[in-house]
Amino acid sequence: MSDTSVDADEVRHVATLARVDLDDDEVEEFTAQFADILTYFDALDEVPEVDTETELVNVMRPDEVHEGLSQEEALSNAAESEDGFFKGPKVS
Amino acid sequence: MTAQALEQRDFAVVIGLEVHVQLETATKIFCGCSTDAADDEQPNTRTCPTCLGLPGALPVLNEGAVEAAVKVGKALDADIPEQTRFHRKNYYYPDLPKNFQITQYDAPICQDGTLEFSVEGETREVDIRRAHLEEDPGSIKHVRDGTGNLDSRTVAIDRADYTLVDYNRAGTPLMEIVTQPDFRSPSEVRSFLNKLEEVLEYLGIFDSTRDGSLRIDANLSLVPADEIRDDGSISEEVLEAANRTEVKNISSHKGAEKALTYEASRQRNLVQRGKTVEQETRHFNEAHGSTVSMRTKEEEKDYRYFREADLPPLQVAGWKETIDIPELPDARRERFREEYGLDAESASKLTSTKEVADFYEQVAETFDPDLAATWVADNLLGELNYRDMAIEDIDGRLDEFARLVELVAEDEITTKNAEEVVLRRMLDDEMAPDDVIDEEGLGKADDDAVGTAVEEAIEENPDAVEDYHSGEGGALNFLVGQVMQKTGGSADPGSVNGMLREKLDE
Amino acid sequence: MSADLNIFVTEETLDSDADGPLSGKTVAVKDNISTEGLRTTCGSAMLDDYVPPYDATVVERLKNAGATIVGKANMDEFGMGSTTETSAFGATKNPVDPERVPGGSSGGSAAAVAAGEADLALGTDTGGSVRNPAAFCGVVGIKPTYGLVSRYGLVAYANSLEQIGPFAPTVEEAAELLDVIAGPDANDATTHDEGADSDYASAADGDVDGLTIGVPTELVEGADDRVVETFEAALSDLEAQGAETTEVSLESVGHAVQAYYVIAMSEASSNLARFDGVRYGKSGGYDGNWNESFARAREEGFGAEVKRRVLLGTYALSAGYHDKYYKKAQDARAWVAQDFDAAFEEVDVLASPTMPVLPPKLGESLDDPLQLYLTDANTVPVNLANLPAISVPAGEAEGLPVGLQLIGPKFGEETIVRAASAVEN
């Protein structure tokens, strides 16, 4: 028995967190699908608590310089750039 | 007492800090790009797939960053747990190449430390809740549309049309040091930050002269003064109940004091007028000395932390034993006072940076500690200060300065010449002391030459000699002057004085 | 032929100057593996003109071994899918029956080998994406132990689950390709020393005398009868060669699909956050602020399945739901690993049908996402437990390929290669 009901508002909220615009049709479709999928996921409530063992530890590299990308290479896939900078949207 | 002052007395200021410190490693925290920024560095010239966040790139941890973190933990007397690991902090911003920051969440590398500092003559101790490793984002310029050059179109954050991003800085190792809300005034914060910087520089992992090497987020709230217990502590409930603002964009100690002074009085004014202080994030505008509310609607801060699976965990508790840290400033100061018999002021000057302290000890071991103290603390530092220089600027020439002290100690030049001529020319003209001496002909006259000059002076000035014998003090000085003239100023006035007396009193 | 089947997103030949074990061999590389100077789209409109400035480590190793790369193979968008139908560049058709799916998400890679468009191929396996198309196209596919092969250059979908794996017509050739790409990499902190100087190819000797094979009942019941029949015939064949089969039970696998999807979606929501149009990919323009711009770019660049998984993953990690979904999924993962460990104390390898169904027709699977997730039931437990597995053709049912999956203990690639080579006999 689960209390998993996700409504359109929650879908919109999650879409905002994920920075993905959704149109109304998509919101509707996803709301229906999510309910099913999340109900299915509820089965996880039955899982016992188990300790995981860590295997690899302390993987590090020495503090030594390696060659990287040129400015041209770095900017090669930018939609827009200006004077060597990546152009991005404003933040206010 | 005005009503305003009464109102002000009812509330105490409570401040906690999150200090972000750039670590001086050779490379970035998760990739092999250099952390060294040339002054005229072009944007996006110091990146690789990893720090640029290209699809498919992976982080690999820099051992040097971990060592630096352990040193900080040791210096702050913090615990280093059995296992520590990295998490992802997920949020969106153009300066974040991956739109998540690799940081530490519930298993930070350092926990529960302390730092002692003095403010207005009193010693205070602040609890360091935790210190952890994380990566620096890139840097952003806020720009307006238009035809002018870029500099002319660079504006404040709230007036921009778009941003320009440079990822050179992205991936620089940061340590975030979080204090308990133990501060009770902006000036305490400033003193604490001074002390923290000093300790970090002593560890050799921090450079205060580097732009952006220190960034501070401060939390400030007002708490009813009568809620503060006798021992200065405040209960969790009271702290939670108070609305607190976070002030960001502080990058210096002075800035911190300024920002917090403004914020404290802004909050007091609100409370006085019966208004509530909103719990929010504010941006410090250094030029205006004020804090402004960040205009964007405050996004619910859901960072969705989860483990960074690309980085295996660290088990480095044992490193605390095996990694050495240098003697810290306070301890060194104490030792200088005991071992070299220095007074508090000299000890302080001589431990102002680790470099100065190291140089002083080198000189003190070879020559006399008092002489060394005078020369380093008073003369050298004094002349450096006057020229707006620091000991780092004469880094490669410390042996020349040691030589200067040697020359004085061995009596090869007069103190006066050393101070007034040689030292200054060494700094202004970048000459070695022996070269200055040769050029200026400052070698101390040898004893014979001086002895001859003394005798000549006595012979040539019988009136002065008579005046001396009749008790006129000025006569002796006159004779000393005569001797100095004869030796071209290279005799030592003190010993000339003595030699004259000897001869005259015979 | 390949154009009809829509195998490649980008067809281009890169010859190698080097001389090595793959000299004279052609390789198709899945389009989520970075190739310097050669478009890498991940099957997505978001990256339709992204050209990486660097090679993935496995691509470097291919080149150093003398291989000729013949193109970037089509795939489900960002690896999210089981039929290659979510690709922004259209579905790939199954060379065995072009009205059917080739499987996914590495459908293009498997089809390239099945159609003879390439001698070998590289794919990636997060929840079955190498084994599934290997089974549906009738070729061999290996998912290595997590940490055997470097992921540097693999565009991440679920970074704690995925591995790059080889496709080939025979077990020995697949193992040969695995030998070339396996081994530790300083650029990937999750790689192990195992695999350095490996010789999996020599293990393809078909000698299964005395090999104990466990068959988890949970992975056989519920499968299509025709699949089960072919599977059991192949098992009998192994028994005839000296192997012993026995039934085992893995109780935890009933929760494996949920755990897999919660973990994969959560990690995906974070791994795909970087696609905001600033450094690469579709730009959202400069109207409005960064939140609006990013949301626009991602709305346009991502297909429905990717959006679904990114949103669900965001949900599973969000405040209030983290413990219920993500943490529980990690518990389930540990439980599954434990179950497998216990099984391997009794048997050398585990066997199951790779897929519980025969390759579906194109277009059949797209209406109900949940139904599609359930077809991964046999493959996802292996990724959860970080184990190696191979899918080897076991025969045909009604003219369609059926794959037999062999699962080994951690770094037990030699054992599964050996067992699989016997299936080929």
mmCIF file with all atom_site columns, C-alpha atoms in Angstrom, chain B residues 49 52-58 60 88 90 92-94 96-100 167 296 299 302 304-306 308-310 312, chain C residues 50 53-54 151-155 159-160 186-190 270-271 273-274 276 279-280 290 298 314 317-319 322 326:
data_model
loop_
_atom_site.group_PDB
_atom_site.id
_atom_site.type_symbol
_atom_site.label_atom_id
_atom_site.label_alt_id
_atom_site.label_comp_id
_atom_site.label_asym_id
_atom_site.label_entity_id
_atom_site.label_seq_id
_atom_site.pdbx_PDB_ins_code
_atom_site.Cartn_x
_atom_site.Cartn_y
_atom_site.Cartn_z
_atom_site.occupancy
_atom_site.B_iso_or_equiv
_atom_site.pdbx_formal_charge
_atom_site.auth_seq_id
_atom_site.auth_comp_id
_atom_site.auth_asym_id
_atom_site.auth_atom_id
_atom_site.pdbx_PDB_model_num
ATOM 1  C CA . PRO B 1 49  ? 38.000 17.917 -20.868 1.00 0.00 ? 49  PRO B CA 1
ATOM 2  C CA . LEU B 1 52  ? 35.601 22.072 -18.834 1.00 0.00 ? 52  LEU B CA 1
ATOM 3  C CA . GLY B 1 53  ? 32.951 19.458 -18.089 1.00 0.00 ? 53  GLY B CA 1
ATOM 4  C CA . LEU B 1 54  ? 33.050 17.935 -21.562 1.00 0.00 ? 54  LEU B CA 1
ATOM 5  C CA . PRO B 1 55  ? 30.830 14.888 -22.053 1.00 0.00 ? 55  PRO B CA 1
ATOM 6  C CA . GLY B 1 56  ? 32.727 11.740 -21.089 1.00 0.00 ? 56  GLY B CA 1
ATOM 7  C CA . ALA B 1 57  ? 35.394 13.411 -18.949 1.00 0.00 ? 57  ALA B CA 1
ATOM 8  C CA . LEU B 1 58  ? 36.164 12.053 -15.470 1.00 0.00 ? 58  LEU B CA 1
ATOM 9  C CA . VAL B 1 60  ? 40.832 12.043 -10.669 1.00 0.00 ? 60  VAL B CA 1
ATOM 10 C CA . ARG B 1 88  ? 27.771 15.899 -5.843  1.00 0.00 ? 88  ARG B CA 1
ATOM 11 C CA . ASN B 1 90  ? 23.518 19.630 -7.940  1.00 0.00 ? 90  ASN B CA 1
ATOM 12 C CA . TYR B 1 92  ? 22.582 25.114 -12.328 1.00 0.00 ? 92  TYR B CA 1
ATOM 13 C CA . TYR B 1 93  ? 24.811 28.118 -12.985 1.00 0.00 ? 93  TYR B CA 1
ATOM 14 C CA . PRO B 1 94  ? 26.883 29.139 -16.006 1.00 0.00 ? 94  PRO B CA 1
ATOM 15 C CA . LEU B 1 96  ? 29.602 25.323 -13.135 1.00 0.00 ? 96  LEU B CA 1
ATOM 16 C CA . PRO B 1 97  ? 30.946 23.225 -16.019 1.00 0.00 ? 97  PRO B CA 1
ATOM 17 C CA . LYS B 1 98  ? 28.939 20.168 -15.059 1.00 0.00 ? 98  LYS B CA 1
ATOM 18 C CA . ASN B 1 99  ? 26.033 21.933 -13.340 1.00 0.00 ? 99  ASN B CA 1
ATOM 19 C CA . PHE B 1 100 ? 27.043 20.079 -10.234 1.00 0.00 ? 100 PHE B CA 1
ATOM 20 C CA . TYR B 1 167 ? 36.775 28.267 -16.963 1.00 0.00 ? 167 TYR B CA 1
ATOM 21 C CA . THR B 1 296 ? 16.145 36.504 -8.484  1.00 0.00 ? 296 THR B CA 1
ATOM 22 C CA . GLU B 1 299 ? 15.157 28.981 -5.700  1.00 0.00 ? 299 GLU B CA 1
ATOM 23 C CA . ASP B 1 302 ? 17.444 21.371 -3.080  1.00 0.00 ? 302 ASP B CA 1
ATOM 24 C CA . ARG B 1 304 ? 20.001 16.538 -4.170  1.00 0.00 ? 304 ARG B CA 1
ATOM 25 C CA . TYR B 1 305 ? 23.341 15.459 -2.696  1.00 0.00 ? 305 TYR B CA 1
ATOM 26 C CA . PHE B 1 306 ? 24.455 11.929 -3.566  1.00 0.00 ? 306 PHE B CA 1
ATOM 27 C CA . GLU B 1 308 ? 30.266 10.867 -6.417  1.00 0.00 ? 308 GLU B CA 1
ATOM 28 C CA . ALA B 1 309 ? 30.739 7.355  -7.808  1.00 0.00 ? 309 ALA B CA 1
ATOM 29 C CA . ASP B 1 310 ? 33.637 8.400  -10.042 1.00 0.00 ? 310 ASP B CA 1
ATOM 30 C CA . PRO B 1 312 ? 36.633 6.096  -4.602  1.00 0.00 ? 312 PRO B CA 1
ATOM 31 C CA . TYR C 2 50  ? 29.159 18.100 -31.132 1.00 0.00 ? 50  TYR C CA 1
ATOM 32 C CA . PRO C 2 53  ? 38.418 17.541 -28.999 1.00 0.00 ? 53  PRO C CA 1
ATOM 33 C CA . TYR C 2 54  ? 39.701 14.336 -27.433 1.00 0.00 ? 54  TYR C CA 1
ATOM 34 C CA . ARG C 2 151 ? 35.084 4.942  -19.028 1.00 0.00 ? 151 ARG C CA 1
ATOM 35 C CA . TYR C 2 152 ? 37.141 8.036  -19.848 1.00 0.00 ? 152 TYR C CA 1
ATOM 36 C CA . GLY C 2 153 ? 35.443 9.474  -22.906 1.00 0.00 ? 153 GLY C CA 1
ATOM 37 C CA . LEU C 2 154 ? 32.199 7.548  -22.450 1.00 0.00 ? 154 LEU C CA 1
ATOM 38 C CA . VAL C 2 155 ? 29.408 10.096 -22.185 1.00 0.00 ? 155 VAL C CA 1
ATOM 39 C CA . ASN C 2 159 ? 28.306 6.184  -14.036 1.00 0.00 ? 159 ASN C CA 1
ATOM 40 C CA . SER C 2 160 ? 28.198 3.590  -11.249 1.00 0.00 ? 160 SER C CA 1
ATOM 41 C CA . ALA C 2 186 ? 45.078 6.902  -14.951 1.00 0.00 ? 186 ALA C CA 1
ATOM 42 C CA . ASN C 2 187 ? 42.226 9.008  -16.316 1.00 0.00 ? 187 ASN C CA 1
ATOM 43 C CA . ASP C 2 188 ? 39.527 6.818  -14.708 1.00 0.00 ? 188 ASP C CA 1
ATOM 44 C CA . ALA C 2 189 ? 39.745 6.440  -10.943 1.00 0.00 ? 189 ALA C CA 1
ATOM 45 C CA . THR C 2 190 ? 37.315 3.515  -10.947 1.00 0.00 ? 190 THR C CA 1
ATOM 46 C CA . SER C 2 270 ? 22.957 14.592 -12.604 1.00 0.00 ? 270 SER C CA 1
ATOM 47 C CA . ASN C 2 271 ? 25.137 13.353 -15.485 1.00 0.00 ? 271 ASN C CA 1
ATOM 48 C CA . ALA C 2 273 ? 22.719 18.354 -16.148 1.00 0.00 ? 273 ALA C CA 1
ATOM 49 C CA . ARG C 2 274 ? 25.773 19.630 -18.004 1.00 0.00 ? 274 ARG C CA 1
ATOM 50 C CA . ASP C 2 276 ? 22.756 23.554 -20.995 1.00 0.00 ? 276 ASP C CA 1
ATOM 51 C CA . ARG C 2 279 ? 29.913 25.009 -23.684 1.00 0.00 ? 279 ARG C CA 1
ATOM 52 C CA . TYR C 2 280 ? 28.467 22.647 -26.330 1.00 0.00 ? 280 TYR C CA 1
ATOM 53 C CA . TRP C 2 290 ? 19.814 31.291 -17.194 1.00 0.00 ? 290 TRP C CA 1
ATOM 54 C CA . ARG C 2 298 ? 16.921 20.969 -22.804 1.00 0.00 ? 298 ARG C CA 1
ATOM 55 C CA . THR C 2 314 ? 15.469 14.362 -10.074 1.00 0.00 ? 314 THR C CA 1
ATOM 56 C CA . LEU C 2 317 ? 16.943 12.417 -5.327  1.00 0.00 ? 317 LEU C CA 1
ATOM 57 C CA . SER C 2 318 ? 14.912 15.351 -4.163  1.00 0.00 ? 318 SER C CA 1
ATOM 58 C CA . ALA C 2 319 ? 14.393 16.385 -0.583  1.00 0.00 ? 319 ALA C CA 1
ATOM 59 C CA . HIS C 2 322 ? 15.844 10.608 -1.302  1.00 0.00 ? 322 HIS C CA 1
ATOM 60 C CA . TYR C 2 326 ? 17.608 6.434  -3.858  1.00 0.00 ? 326 TYR C CA 1
#
